[in-house]
Amino acid sequence: MLIAEDMLPKVLSGGQALQDWEASSSLGYYETVLRRDAAIPSEPDAVFVLLEGWACGYKILRDGERQICSIHVAGDGPDFRKLFLPAAELEFRTLTPCRTGIISAAGLRELCRQSDTVANAVVKHIAVSAAISEEWIANIGRRRAINRVAHLICELACRLDAARGASQSRYAIPLTQADLGDATGLSTVHVNRVLQELRARGLVEFAAGQLVIPDRRQLAQLAGFDPRYLHLALPHVNFA
Amino acid sequence: MLIAEDMLPKVLSGGQALQDWEASSSLGYYETVLRRDAAIPSEPDAVFVLLEGWACGYKILRDGERQICSIHVAGDGPDFRKLFLPAAELEFRTLTPCRTGIISAAGLRELCRQSDTVANAVVKHIAVSAAISEEWIANIGRRRAINRVAHLICELACRLDAARGASQSRYAIPLTQADLGDATGLSTVHVNRVLQELRARGLVEFAAGQLVIPDRRQLAQLAGFDPRYLHLALPHVNFA
DNA sequence: CGGGGTGTTGACGCATGTCAAGTATGGTGG
DNA sequence: CCACCATACTTGACATGCGTCAACACCCCG
């Protein structure tokens, strides 16, 4: 089992390790394909790995409002918490067509027991998610709309950079303005106005799922963005 | 090592397990006492357990605003994440006089390796914190001020109930109105108004650190509070 | 007796929400 | 290739929840 500690999710997303493991184990693993905007079913004794595509975790409040609590890209294990907790409180839904790997919880727990490396990767994954959640709390609780949206954009760009191993200035981000609002605690209408303001300032262009960031430094400055909380593997992908 | 999985923090808070361990180990453990409103120092290669008192984790944004991201009571391991991550992004500060146990990170990691029970308790602790963070995101992002404050009050009451093993109607909660604001993303002034409104509706009385909840069911109803996300050990301490 | 932290109040402003109508846009079936 | 529809985006007018400011009251502790 030769998986670098940080890389389990990435390796999982290649499917290699999982399929090897499936072959050497009697415990369950299978993959599914989901269309865009589909609920990701929660199986009681299994967790999933996002192998391809984007997804989000969210809660619906009593009055029907939705709050997106997490955004996930290929390599993430959005509900790994379920390995250690009796239930998950988030619902998950695809933002693009997705491929997911469904792993028996007992099986992955067993794998964790056998391999410190895997165990560390899984727990680290949970820990990083928690760090991101706390950053979101600060973002939503204490920043103005424009800084808030800018911050989320910085985070997504940074995570994509890390996935590709290099900084870019153009990103494919499959979020609607309504999604951005649900993630930042704003109304769709206000997100629209904020995006116009960001474009007017020459900081962000976002249309048709294509995000362009002419000047990262300035955007990060506006957002008060410090990427350390993401605990990315690549220290050189530094935004600010 | 006979520690029920859920109970490591509780056991730690009694100091028993830790002192046994200290005796049988060459790795570091010691305790400190902190006055109210003191920074809890972050040691690079150690984590702490809150043995007595209340504390909070927070971030200071660039403009000096503070956002409280977590509130901790005796038995919590607020920075256990540091065991798996190179750095912590939260700062911690006491809300009351506190006693803390400082554990060498390498030592606790070793203990995790030796005992599945301890490892599970630590990871579960991290996972529950993450679940709470996500509930806070939804609370701050999508609830009105009055429901938001009510929700936080429900959470604190519920956690105290779990710690004492029974429901109560009076609680000692050492938060100022400014603290409540920093935790809910509101201004101090508005928290004051919200508390008056809650009192006027006969739902909450909060003065001099004493919280009285005449009718929990009604308060939980207003807050949209469902305690499952807390993953408490006592299912009978059900609020709603 | 004084002073810092905390809580309270009122006046006012503004960031953001809400509503409603309209305009792209893109996919689908004929 | 067009007609159609659903979804996404845009815009303006208006409402309001909450922030800000400033002054004051209270209280505990020294």
Coordinates of C-alpha atoms (C1' of nucleotides) in Angstrom, one line a residue:
Chain A
M1 CA 0.0 0.0 0.0
L2 CA 2.0 2.9 -1.3
I3 CA -0.2 6.0 -0.9
A4 CA 1.3 9.3 0.1
E5 CA -0.5 10.5 3.1
D6 CA -1.9 13.6 1.5
M7 CA -2.9 11.9 -1.6
L8 CA -5.4 9.3 -0.7
P9 CA -8.3 11.2 -2.1
K10 CA -6.4 12.0 -5.3
V11 CA -5.4 8.4 -5.6
L12 CA -8.9 7.3 -4.9
S13 CA -10.1 9.6 -7.6
G14 CA -7.9 7.7 -10.1
G15 CA -9.7 4.6 -9.0
Q16 CA -6.5 2.7 -8.9
A17 CA -6.1 2.1 -5.2
L18 CA -9.8 1.4 -4.8
Q19 CA -9.9 -1.2 -7.5
D20 CA -6.8 -2.9 -6.2
W21 CA -8.4 -3.0 -2.8
E22 CA -11.7 -4.2 -4.2
A23 CA -9.9 -7.1 -5.8
S24 CA -8.1 -8.1 -2.6
S25 CA -11.1 -7.6 -0.3
S26 CA -14.5 -9.1 0.1
L27 CA -16.0 -5.9 1.2
G28 CA -18.1 -3.7 -1.0
Y29 CA -17.0 -1.2 -3.6
Y30 CA -18.8 0.0 -6.7
E31 CA -19.1 3.1 -8.8
T32 CA -22.0 5.1 -10.0
V33 CA -22.6 7.8 -12.5
L34 CA -25.0 10.7 -11.7
R35 CA -26.5 13.3 -13.9
R36 CA -26.2 17.0 -13.1
D37 CA -28.3 18.3 -10.2
A38 CA -29.1 14.9 -8.8
A39 CA -29.3 13.9 -5.1
I40 CA -26.4 11.7 -4.1
P41 CA -28.1 8.9 -2.2
S42 CA -27.0 8.3 1.4
E43 CA -26.4 4.7 2.0
P44 CA -26.6 3.8 5.7
D45 CA -23.3 1.8 5.9
A46 CA -21.2 3.3 3.1
V47 CA -19.4 6.5 2.3
F48 CA -18.6 7.9 -1.1
V49 CA -15.7 9.4 -2.9
L50 CA -16.2 12.0 -5.6
L51 CA -14.2 10.6 -8.5
E52 CA -15.3 13.1 -11.2
G53 CA -17.4 16.3 -11.1
W54 CA -18.6 18.8 -8.6
A55 CA -21.0 18.4 -5.7
C56 CA -22.2 20.3 -2.7
G57 CA -23.4 19.5 0.8
Y58 CA -26.3 21.5 2.1
K59 CA -29.1 21.8 4.6
I60 CA -32.7 22.9 4.1
L61 CA -34.1 24.9 6.9
R62 CA -37.7 24.8 8.1
D63 CA -38.8 27.6 5.9
G64 CA -37.4 26.0 2.8
E65 CA -34.3 28.1 2.6
R66 CA -31.1 26.3 1.5
Q67 CA -27.7 26.7 2.9
I68 CA -24.8 25.2 1.1
C69 CA -22.2 24.1 3.7
S70 CA -19.5 22.6 1.6
I71 CA -18.5 22.4 -2.0
H72 CA -16.6 19.4 -3.3
V73 CA -14.4 18.5 -6.3
A74 CA -12.9 15.3 -7.6
G75 CA -10.9 13.5 -4.9
D76 CA -13.1 14.6 -2.0
G77 CA -14.8 12.3 0.5
P78 CA -17.7 14.6 1.4
D79 CA -19.3 12.3 4.0
F80 CA -16.2 10.6 5.4
R81 CA -17.5 11.8 8.8
K82 CA -20.0 9.0 8.6
L83 CA -17.2 6.6 9.3
F84 CA -17.1 7.8 12.9
L85 CA -20.6 9.2 13.5
P86 CA -23.9 7.3 13.4
A87 CA -25.5 9.7 11.0
A88 CA -24.9 12.5 8.5
E89 CA -26.8 15.7 8.7
L90 CA -25.9 17.1 5.3
E91 CA -27.5 16.1 2.1
F92 CA -25.4 16.0 -1.0
R93 CA -26.2 16.9 -4.5
T94 CA -24.3 17.0 -7.8
L95 CA -23.5 20.3 -9.4
T96 CA -22.2 18.6 -12.6
P97 CA -22.5 15.1 -13.9
C98 CA -20.5 13.0 -11.4
R99 CA -18.8 9.7 -11.0
T100 CA -18.8 8.5 -7.4
G101 CA -17.1 5.5 -5.8
I102 CA -19.2 4.0 -3.0
I103 CA -17.2 2.3 -0.3
S104 CA -18.5 0.1 2.5
A105 CA -18.0 2.0 5.8
A106 CA -16.9 -1.2 7.5
G107 CA -14.4 -1.9 4.7
L108 CA -12.8 1.6 4.8
R109 CA -12.6 1.4 8.6
E110 CA -10.9 -1.9 8.3
L111 CA -8.5 -0.4 5.8
C112 CA -7.8 2.4 8.2
R113 CA -7.0 -0.1 10.9
Q114 CA -4.5 -1.9 8.6
S115 CA -2.8 1.2 7.2
D116 CA -1.7 4.2 9.2
T117 CA -1.3 6.0 5.9
V118 CA -4.9 5.5 4.9
A119 CA -6.1 6.3 8.3
N120 CA -4.2 9.5 8.4
A121 CA -5.4 10.5 5.0
V122 CA -9.0 10.0 5.9
V123 CA -8.8 11.8 9.2
K124 CA -6.8 14.6 7.6
H125 CA -9.5 15.0 5.1
I126 CA -12.1 15.4 7.8
A127 CA -9.9 17.8 9.6
V128 CA -9.4 20.0 6.5
S129 CA -13.1 20.1 5.9
A130 CA -13.6 21.3 9.4
A131 CA -11.0 24.0 8.9
I132 CA -12.8 25.1 5.8
S133 CA -16.1 25.1 7.6
E134 CA -14.7 27.5 10.2
E135 CA -13.4 29.8 7.6
W136 CA -16.9 29.8 6.1
I137 CA -18.4 30.8 9.5
A138 CA -16.1 33.8 9.7
N139 CA -16.8 34.6 6.0
I140 CA -20.5 34.5 6.3
G141 CA -20.7 36.0 9.8
R142 CA -18.4 38.9 9.5
R143 CA -17.8 39.9 5.9
R144 CA -19.8 42.2 3.7
A145 CA -21.4 40.7 0.6
I146 CA -18.7 41.7 -1.9
N147 CA -15.8 40.5 0.2
R148 CA -17.7 37.3 1.0
V149 CA -18.3 36.4 -2.6
A150 CA -14.7 37.4 -3.4
H151 CA -13.5 35.1 -0.6
L152 CA -15.5 32.1 -1.9
I153 CA -14.1 32.7 -5.4
C154 CA -10.6 32.8 -4.1
E155 CA -11.1 29.6 -2.2
L156 CA -12.5 27.8 -5.3
A157 CA -9.7 29.1 -7.5
C158 CA -7.1 28.0 -5.0
R159 CA -8.5 24.5 -4.7
L160 CA -8.6 24.1 -8.4
D161 CA -5.1 25.4 -8.7
A162 CA -4.0 22.7 -6.2
A163 CA -5.8 20.0 -8.1
R164 CA -4.1 21.0 -11.3
G165 CA -0.7 21.8 -9.8
A166 CA -0.5 25.3 -11.1
S167 CA -2.1 28.6 -11.0
Q168 CA -4.4 29.7 -13.7
S169 CA -6.4 32.7 -14.5
R170 CA -9.4 31.0 -16.1
Y171 CA -11.6 28.4 -14.3
A172 CA -14.6 26.3 -15.1
I173 CA -16.8 26.7 -12.1
P174 CA -20.3 25.1 -12.4
L175 CA -22.1 27.2 -9.8
T176 CA -25.1 29.3 -10.6
Q177 CA -25.6 32.7 -9.0
A178 CA -28.3 31.0 -6.9
D179 CA -25.7 28.5 -5.7
L180 CA -23.3 31.2 -4.8
G181 CA -26.0 32.9 -2.8
D182 CA -26.8 29.7 -1.0
A183 CA -23.2 29.2 -0.2
T184 CA -22.6 32.7 1.1
G185 CA -25.9 33.4 2.8
L186 CA -27.0 36.0 0.2
S187 CA -29.9 36.3 -2.1
T188 CA -29.5 35.5 -5.7
V189 CA -30.3 39.1 -6.7
H190 CA -27.6 40.4 -4.4
V191 CA -25.1 38.0 -5.7
N192 CA -25.8 39.3 -9.2
R193 CA -25.2 42.8 -8.1
V194 CA -22.0 41.9 -6.3
L195 CA -20.7 40.1 -9.4
Q196 CA -21.4 43.2 -11.5
E197 CA -19.5 45.3 -9.0
L198 CA -16.6 42.9 -9.0
R199 CA -16.5 43.0 -12.8
A200 CA -16.8 46.8 -12.8
R201 CA -13.7 46.9 -10.5
G202 CA -11.9 44.6 -13.0
L203 CA -11.5 41.9 -10.3
V204 CA -13.6 39.0 -11.5
E205 CA -15.5 38.0 -14.6
F206 CA -17.9 35.2 -14.2
A207 CA -20.3 34.2 -17.0
A208 CA -21.5 30.9 -18.3
G209 CA -19.7 29.0 -15.7
Q210 CA -16.4 30.5 -16.8
L211 CA -14.5 32.4 -14.2
V212 CA -11.7 34.8 -15.1
I213 CA -9.6 36.5 -12.4
P214 CA -7.5 39.2 -14.0
D215 CA -5.6 40.1 -10.8
R216 CA -5.5 37.5 -8.1
R217 CA -3.6 39.6 -5.7
Q218 CA -6.1 42.4 -5.7
L219 CA -9.0 40.0 -5.4
A220 CA -7.4 38.2 -2.5
Q221 CA -6.7 41.5 -0.9
L222 CA -10.4 42.5 -1.2
A223 CA -11.5 39.1 0.2
G224 CA -9.0 39.1 3.1
F225 CA -8.1 35.7 1.8
D226 CA -5.3 33.7 3.3
P227 CA -5.1 30.2 1.8
R228 CA -3.4 28.5 4.7
Y229 CA -6.7 27.2 6.1
L230 CA -7.0 25.0 3.0
H231 CA -3.9 23.0 4.0
L232 CA -3.1 22.4 0.3
A233 CA -0.3 20.1 -0.6
L234 CA 1.3 22.7 -2.9
P235 CA 2.8 25.6 -1.0
H236 CA 3.7 27.4 -4.2
V237 CA 0.1 27.8 -5.2
N238 CA -0.1 30.8 -3.1
F239 CA -2.8 33.2 -3.9
A240 CA -2.1 36.2 -1.8
Chain B
M1 CA -7.1 1.1 28.8
L2 CA -10.8 0.9 29.5
I3 CA -12.3 4.0 28.1
A4 CA -15.7 4.0 26.5
E5 CA -15.4 5.3 23.0
D6 CA -17.7 8.4 23.5
M7 CA -16.2 9.2 26.8
L8 CA -12.5 10.0 26.2
P9 CA -12.9 13.7 26.6
K10 CA -15.0 13.2 29.6
V11 CA -12.5 10.8 31.1
L12 CA -9.7 13.2 30.1
S13 CA -11.6 15.9 32.0
G14 CA -11.4 13.8 35.1
G15 CA -7.7 13.7 34.6
Q16 CA -7.6 10.0 35.5
A17 CA -6.7 8.5 32.2
L18 CA -4.2 11.2 31.4
Q19 CA -2.4 10.9 34.6
D20 CA -2.2 7.1 34.3
W21 CA -0.8 7.7 30.9
E22 CA 1.6 10.2 32.1
A23 CA 2.9 7.8 34.6
S24 CA 3.4 5.1 32.0
S25 CA 4.9 7.3 29.3
S26 CA 7.9 9.4 28.9
L27 CA 6.0 11.8 26.7
G28 CA 4.8 15.2 27.9
Y29 CA 1.7 16.0 29.9
Y30 CA 1.1 18.8 32.3
E31 CA -1.8 21.0 33.4
T32 CA -2.2 24.8 33.6
V33 CA -4.7 27.1 35.1
L34 CA -5.8 30.2 33.3
R35 CA -7.7 33.3 34.4
R36 CA -10.8 34.4 32.7
D37 CA -10.5 36.1 29.3
A38 CA -7.0 34.8 28.8
A39 CA -5.4 33.6 25.5
I40 CA -4.8 29.9 25.5
P41 CA -1.2 29.6 24.2
S42 CA -0.8 27.5 21.1
E43 CA 2.2 25.2 21.6
P44 CA 3.6 23.9 18.3
D45 CA 3.7 20.2 19.1
A46 CA 1.0 19.9 21.7
V47 CA -2.8 19.9 21.9
F48 CA -4.9 20.8 24.9
V49 CA -7.9 19.4 26.7
L50 CA -10.3 21.7 28.5
L51 CA -10.5 20.2 31.9
E52 CA -12.6 22.9 33.6
G53 CA -14.2 26.0 32.4
W54 CA -15.4 27.5 29.1
A55 CA -13.4 28.7 26.2
C56 CA -14.0 29.7 22.6
G57 CA -12.1 29.6 19.3
Y58 CA -12.2 32.6 17.1
K59 CA -10.7 34.4 14.1
I60 CA -9.9 38.1 13.8
L61 CA -10.5 39.5 10.4
R62 CA -8.4 42.1 8.8
D63 CA -10.7 45.0 9.9
G64 CA -10.4 43.8 13.5
E65 CA -13.8 42.2 13.6
R66 CA -14.0 39.0 15.6
Q67 CA -15.9 35.8 14.7
I68 CA -16.3 33.1 17.3
C69 CA -16.2 29.8 15.4
S70 CA -16.6 27.4 18.3
I71 CA -17.5 27.3 22.0
H72 CA -16.0 24.8 24.3
V73 CA -16.9 23.3 27.7
A74 CA -15.1 20.9 30.0
G75 CA -14.1 17.7 28.2
D76 CA -13.5 19.3 24.8
G77 CA -10.3 19.1 22.8
P78 CA -10.7 22.3 20.9
D79 CA -7.5 21.9 18.8
F80 CA -7.3 18.2 18.4
R81 CA -7.2 18.9 14.6
K82 CA -3.7 19.9 15.1
L83 CA -2.8 16.3 15.5
F84 CA -3.4 15.8 11.8
L85 CA -2.7 19.2 10.4
P86 CA 0.5 21.2 10.4
A87 CA -1.2 24.3 11.8
A88 CA -4.2 25.6 13.6
E89 CA -6.0 28.7 12.2
L90 CA -8.2 29.4 15.3
E91 CA -7.0 31.2 18.3
F92 CA -8.4 30.1 21.6
R93 CA -9.4 32.2 24.6
T94 CA -10.9 31.4 28.0
L95 CA -14.4 32.7 28.8
T96 CA -14.1 31.7 32.5
P97 CA -11.2 30.6 34.6
C98 CA -10.0 27.4 33.1
R99 CA -7.9 24.4 33.8
T100 CA -6.3 22.8 30.8
G101 CA -4.3 19.7 30.2
I102 CA -1.5 20.0 27.6
I103 CA -0.6 16.8 25.8
S104 CA 2.3 16.3 23.5
A105 CA 0.9 15.8 20.0
A106 CA 3.4 13.0 19.3
G107 CA 2.3 11.3 22.5
L108 CA -1.4 11.4 21.8
R109 CA -0.8 10.2 18.3
E110 CA 1.2 7.3 19.7
L111 CA -1.7 6.6 22.1
C112 CA -4.1 6.6 19.1
R113 CA -1.9 4.1 17.4
Q114 CA -1.9 1.8 20.4
S115 CA -5.6 2.1 21.2
D116 CA -8.4 2.0 18.6
T117 CA -10.7 3.2 21.4
V118 CA -8.7 6.4 21.9
A119 CA -8.2 6.9 18.2
N120 CA -11.9 6.6 17.7
A121 CA -12.7 9.0 20.5
V122 CA -10.3 11.6 19.1
V123 CA -11.5 11.4 15.6
K124 CA -15.1 11.3 16.6
H125 CA -14.5 14.5 18.6
I126 CA -13.1 16.2 15.5
A127 CA -16.0 14.9 13.4
V128 CA -18.6 16.2 15.9
S129 CA -16.9 19.6 15.9
A130 CA -17.2 19.6 12.1
A131 CA -20.9 18.8 12.3
I132 CA -21.4 21.7 14.7
S133 CA -19.5 24.1 12.5
E134 CA -21.8 23.2 9.6
E135 CA -24.8 23.8 11.7
W136 CA -23.4 27.2 12.5
I137 CA -22.9 28.0 8.9
A138 CA -26.6 27.3 8.2
N139 CA -27.6 29.2 11.4
I140 CA -25.6 32.3 10.5
G141 CA -26.2 32.1 6.8
R142 CA -29.9 31.6 6.6
R143 CA -31.6 32.5 9.9
R144 CA -32.9 35.8 11.1
A145 CA -31.3 37.3 14.2
I146 CA -33.9 36.2 16.7
N147 CA -33.9 32.6 15.4
R148 CA -30.2 32.6 15.2
V149 CA -29.7 33.6 18.8
A150 CA -32.4 31.2 19.9
H151 CA -30.6 28.4 18.1
L152 CA -27.3 29.1 19.8
I153 CA -29.0 29.2 23.1
C154 CA -30.7 25.8 22.4
E155 CA -27.3 24.3 21.4
L156 CA -25.6 25.5 24.6
A157 CA -28.4 24.3 26.8
C158 CA -28.4 21.0 25.1
R159 CA -24.7 20.5 25.5
L160 CA -24.9 21.4 29.1
D161 CA -27.7 19.0 29.6
A162 CA -25.6 16.3 28.1
A163 CA -22.7 17.1 30.3
R164 CA -24.9 16.9 33.4
G165 CA -27.0 14.0 32.2
A166 CA -30.3 15.7 32.7
S167 CA -32.4 18.5 31.4
Q168 CA -32.6 21.7 33.4
S169 CA -34.3 25.0 33.0
R170 CA -31.5 27.2 34.4
Y171 CA -28.0 27.4 33.1
A172 CA -24.9 29.3 34.0
I173 CA -23.6 30.6 30.6
P174 CA -20.6 32.9 30.8
L175 CA -21.1 34.7 27.6
T176 CA -21.5 38.4 27.3
Q177 CA -23.9 39.9 24.8
A178 CA -20.8 40.9 22.8
D179 CA -19.7 37.2 22.8
L180 CA -23.1 36.1 21.6
G181 CA -22.9 38.7 18.8
D182 CA -19.4 37.5 17.8
A183 CA -20.7 33.9 17.7
T184 CA -23.8 34.7 15.7
G185 CA -22.4 37.3 13.3
L186 CA -24.5 40.1 14.9
S187 CA -23.7 43.4 16.6
T188 CA -23.8 43.7 20.3
V189 CA -26.6 46.2 20.1
H190 CA -28.8 43.9 18.1
V191 CA -28.1 40.9 20.3
N192 CA -29.4 43.1 23.2
R193 CA -32.6 43.8 21.3
V194 CA -33.1 40.2 20.3
L195 CA -32.7 39.1 23.9
Q196 CA -35.3 41.6 25.0
E197 CA -37.7 40.3 22.3
L198 CA -37.1 36.8 23.5
R199 CA -37.8 37.8 27.0
A200 CA -40.9 39.7 26.0
R201 CA -42.1 36.5 24.3
G202 CA -41.4 34.6 27.5
L203 CA -38.9 32.3 25.8
V204 CA -35.6 33.2 27.4
E205 CA -34.3 35.2 30.3
F206 CA -30.7 35.9 30.2
A207 CA -29.0 38.1 32.8
A208 CA -25.8 38.1 34.8
G209 CA -24.7 35.0 33.1
Q210 CA -27.8 33.1 34.2
L211 CA -30.0 31.7 31.5
V212 CA -33.5 30.6 32.1
I213 CA -35.6 28.8 29.5
P214 CA -39.2 28.6 30.6
D215 CA -40.4 26.6 27.6
R216 CA -37.8 24.7 25.8
R217 CA -40.1 23.3 23.2
Q218 CA -41.3 26.7 22.1
L219 CA -37.8 28.0 22.0
A220 CA -36.6 25.0 19.9
Q221 CA -39.5 25.6 17.7
L222 CA -38.6 29.2 17.1
A223 CA -35.0 28.3 16.5
G224 CA -35.7 25.4 14.2
F225 CA -33.4 23.4 16.5
D226 CA -32.9 19.7 16.0
P227 CA -30.2 18.4 18.4
R228 CA -29.1 15.5 16.3
Y229 CA -26.2 17.3 14.8
L230 CA -24.6 17.4 18.3
H231 CA -24.3 13.6 18.4
L232 CA -24.8 13.6 22.1
A233 CA -24.4 10.4 24.1
L234 CA -27.7 10.8 25.8
P235 CA -30.6 10.3 23.4
H236 CA -33.1 11.2 26.2
V237 CA -31.8 14.7 26.5
N238 CA -34.0 15.7 23.6
F239 CA -34.8 19.3 23.3
A240 CA -37.4 19.5 20.7
Chain C
dC1 C1' -15.2 56.9 45.4
dG2 C1' -13.7 56.1 40.8
dG3 C1' -13.3 53.5 36.6
dG4 C1' -13.6 49.7 33.1
dG5 C1' -16.5 46.4 31.5
dT6 C1' -21.2 45.4 30.5
dG7 C1' -25.9 46.3 29.4
dT8 C1' -29.6 49.7 27.4
dT9 C1' -31.8 53.1 24.6
dG10 C1' -33.0 56.1 20.6
dA11 C1' -32.1 58.2 16.1
dC12 C1' -30.5 57.3 11.9
dG13 C1' -28.4 55.1 7.8
dC14 C1' -27.5 51.6 4.7
dA15 C1' -26.6 46.9 3.1
dT16 C1' -29.2 43.6 1.7
dG17 C1' -33.7 41.3 0.9
dT18 C1' -38.1 41.0 -1.6
dC19 C1' -41.0 41.4 -5.4
dA20 C1' -42.0 41.6 -10.1
dA21 C1' -41.1 42.0 -14.7
dG22 C1' -38.2 41.3 -18.3
dT23 C1' -34.2 39.4 -21.1
dA24 C1' -30.9 36.1 -22.5
dT25 C1' -29.6 31.3 -23.1
dG26 C1' -29.5 26.6 -24.1
dG27 C1' -31.6 22.2 -24.7
dT28 C1' -35.3 19.4 -26.8
dG29 C1' -38.6 17.8 -29.8
dG30 C1' -41.0 18.5 -34.0
Chain D
dC1 C1' -33.7 24.5 -38.5
dC2 C1' -37.1 26.4 -35.9
dA3 C1' -40.5 26.7 -31.9
dC4 C1' -40.7 26.1 -27.5
dC5 C1' -39.7 25.8 -22.7
dA6 C1' -37.2 25.9 -18.6
dT7 C1' -33.5 27.8 -16.4
dA8 C1' -30.5 31.3 -15.6
dC9 C1' -29.5 36.1 -15.4
dT10 C1' -30.8 41.2 -15.1
dT11 C1' -33.0 45.3 -13.7
dG12 C1' -35.6 48.7 -10.9
dA13 C1' -38.5 50.1 -7.1
dC14 C1' -39.2 49.5 -2.7
dA15 C1' -39.1 47.5 2.1
dT16 C1' -36.6 46.3 6.2
dG17 C1' -33.4 44.0 9.3
dC18 C1' -29.6 45.1 11.2
dG19 C1' -25.5 48.1 11.9
dT20 C1' -23.6 52.3 13.7
dC21 C1' -23.1 56.0 16.7
dA22 C1' -23.5 58.2 20.8
dA23 C1' -25.1 58.8 25.2
dC24 C1' -26.3 56.9 29.3
dA25 C1' -27.1 53.5 33.3
dC26 C1' -25.5 49.9 35.9
dC27 C1' -22.4 47.2 38.6
dC28 C1' -18.7 45.0 40.4
dC29 C1' -14.1 45.6 42.1
dG30 C1' -10.4 48.0 43.6

